[in-house]
Amino acid sequence: MEFLLDKIKMLVNMLLFHPRSTTTSVILLFLVIAIGFYVNRKRDASGKVSFIDRTKTGVICLRLYETEEGHRKHNWLIPLWMPESNLLLTVRMLLPKGEYDIRACWRADISSYLKQGIFTAQPIQKISVYNLSDLGKFKVPAEMPVEFKLSPEGNKAQIDSPNTSLLEFAPDKPPFPLTLSDSAMDKLGAKLEKAKKEKLWELSIVDDRIMSHLEYEVKSISRKLDGMTIKNKELESNMDGVCRKLKTLQKDSGAEKKTAG
């Protein structure tokens, strides 16, 4: 990086402070503009410059923050695409009721993080990543499973969720679809499409807590059904008693009429 900046400074000095022909000046000016354009293309969503091809290395992730009154409590790093392994992940995790921020990001290696478990919340300061998108916000109205996946959208790629209709979010900070706006990701969608036609491994990862959550829901429904069954039996018993009383009253009424006759 320093070498490139030194070369740019040298060209600028030659262009501004050394006399030369118009043609040479135009060529040098063109080179400076081309280099400046190339460097600008290598900026990420936060404005930093890097020459690593993040569409071929590392891991593209979703960074999910749980917030409380605007303050971030902790976060998760959810891997979605490992280009070197041609591994595309669909991740489904159980989110408690609350408010969340999300952002697409890139990290060179997450092996140490994976050992701790991707569904284990981490302190904010322990995770350093390269941002790839703008920030999205949403609310989870009640504890529920939420799915995240990376999919192509034209030449670009985006992170989406089929559970969008169950979430609450403001129109000015929509969480989904979350487009990877970094310039280095301009052709990631096309690369994903190509990978799908060749050797692409697709894997679904499901939070273990979802099964526990479902089991709890099933037990709750079973208890409610048992309660309804008991109430139905009580109603049937009460109805039978009422019917017996009505028949008894009808018989008594009929006997009184015969006696009166």
JSON list of C-alpha atoms in Angstrom, two decimals, residues 33 51 57-58 63 85-86 94-95 103 106 119 124 130 132 151 162 206 212 236:
[
{"chain": "A", "resi": 33, "resn": "ILE", "atom": "CA", "xyz": [-7.03, 9.27, -12.60]},
{"chain": "A", "resi": 51, "resn": "PHE", "atom": "CA", "xyz": [-6.72, -5.02, -2.06]},
{"chain": "A", "resi": 57, "resn": "THR", "atom": "CA", "xyz": [-11.25, -15.84, 0.42]},
{"chain": "A", "resi": 58, "resn": "GLY", "atom": "CA", "xyz": [-12.46, -15.73, 3.99]},
{"chain": "A", "resi": 63, "resn": "ARG", "atom": "CA", "xyz": [-23.32, -9.73, 12.14]},
{"chain": "A", "resi": 85, "resn": "SER", "atom": "CA", "xyz": [-14.86, -24.24, 0.09]},
{"chain": "A", "resi": 86, "resn": "ASN", "atom": "CA", "xyz": [-17.83, -23.42, -2.17]},
{"chain": "A", "resi": 94, "resn": "LEU", "atom": "CA", "xyz": [-33.92, -18.81, 17.89]},
{"chain": "A", "resi": 95, "resn": "LEU", "atom": "CA", "xyz": [-34.14, -15.10, 18.69]},
{"chain": "A", "resi": 103, "resn": "ARG", "atom": "CA", "xyz": [-24.93, -5.79, 8.92]},
{"chain": "A", "resi": 106, "resn": "TRP", "atom": "CA", "xyz": [-16.35, -10.32, 5.98]},
{"chain": "A", "resi": 119, "resn": "PHE", "atom": "CA", "xyz": [-25.36, -19.44, 18.39]},
{"chain": "A", "resi": 124, "resn": "ILE", "atom": "CA", "xyz": [-19.06, -6.63, 21.06]},
{"chain": "A", "resi": 130, "resn": "TYR", "atom": "CA", "xyz": [-14.77, -5.85, 7.61]},
{"chain": "A", "resi": 132, "resn": "LEU", "atom": "CA", "xyz": [-19.88, -4.95, 3.56]},
{"chain": "A", "resi": 151, "resn": "SER", "atom": "CA", "xyz": [-28.75, -15.28, -2.37]},
{"chain": "A", "resi": 162, "resn": "PRO", "atom": "CA", "xyz": [-38.34, -15.84, 4.71]},
{"chain": "A", "resi": 206, "resn": "VAL", "atom": "CA", "xyz": [-30.39, -25.17, 12.87]},
{"chain": "A", "resi": 212, "resn": "SER", "atom": "CA", "xyz": [-36.50, -27.31, 22.68]},
{"chain": "A", "resi": 236, "resn": "GLU", "atom": "CA", "xyz": [-71.19, -33.44, 28.13]}
]
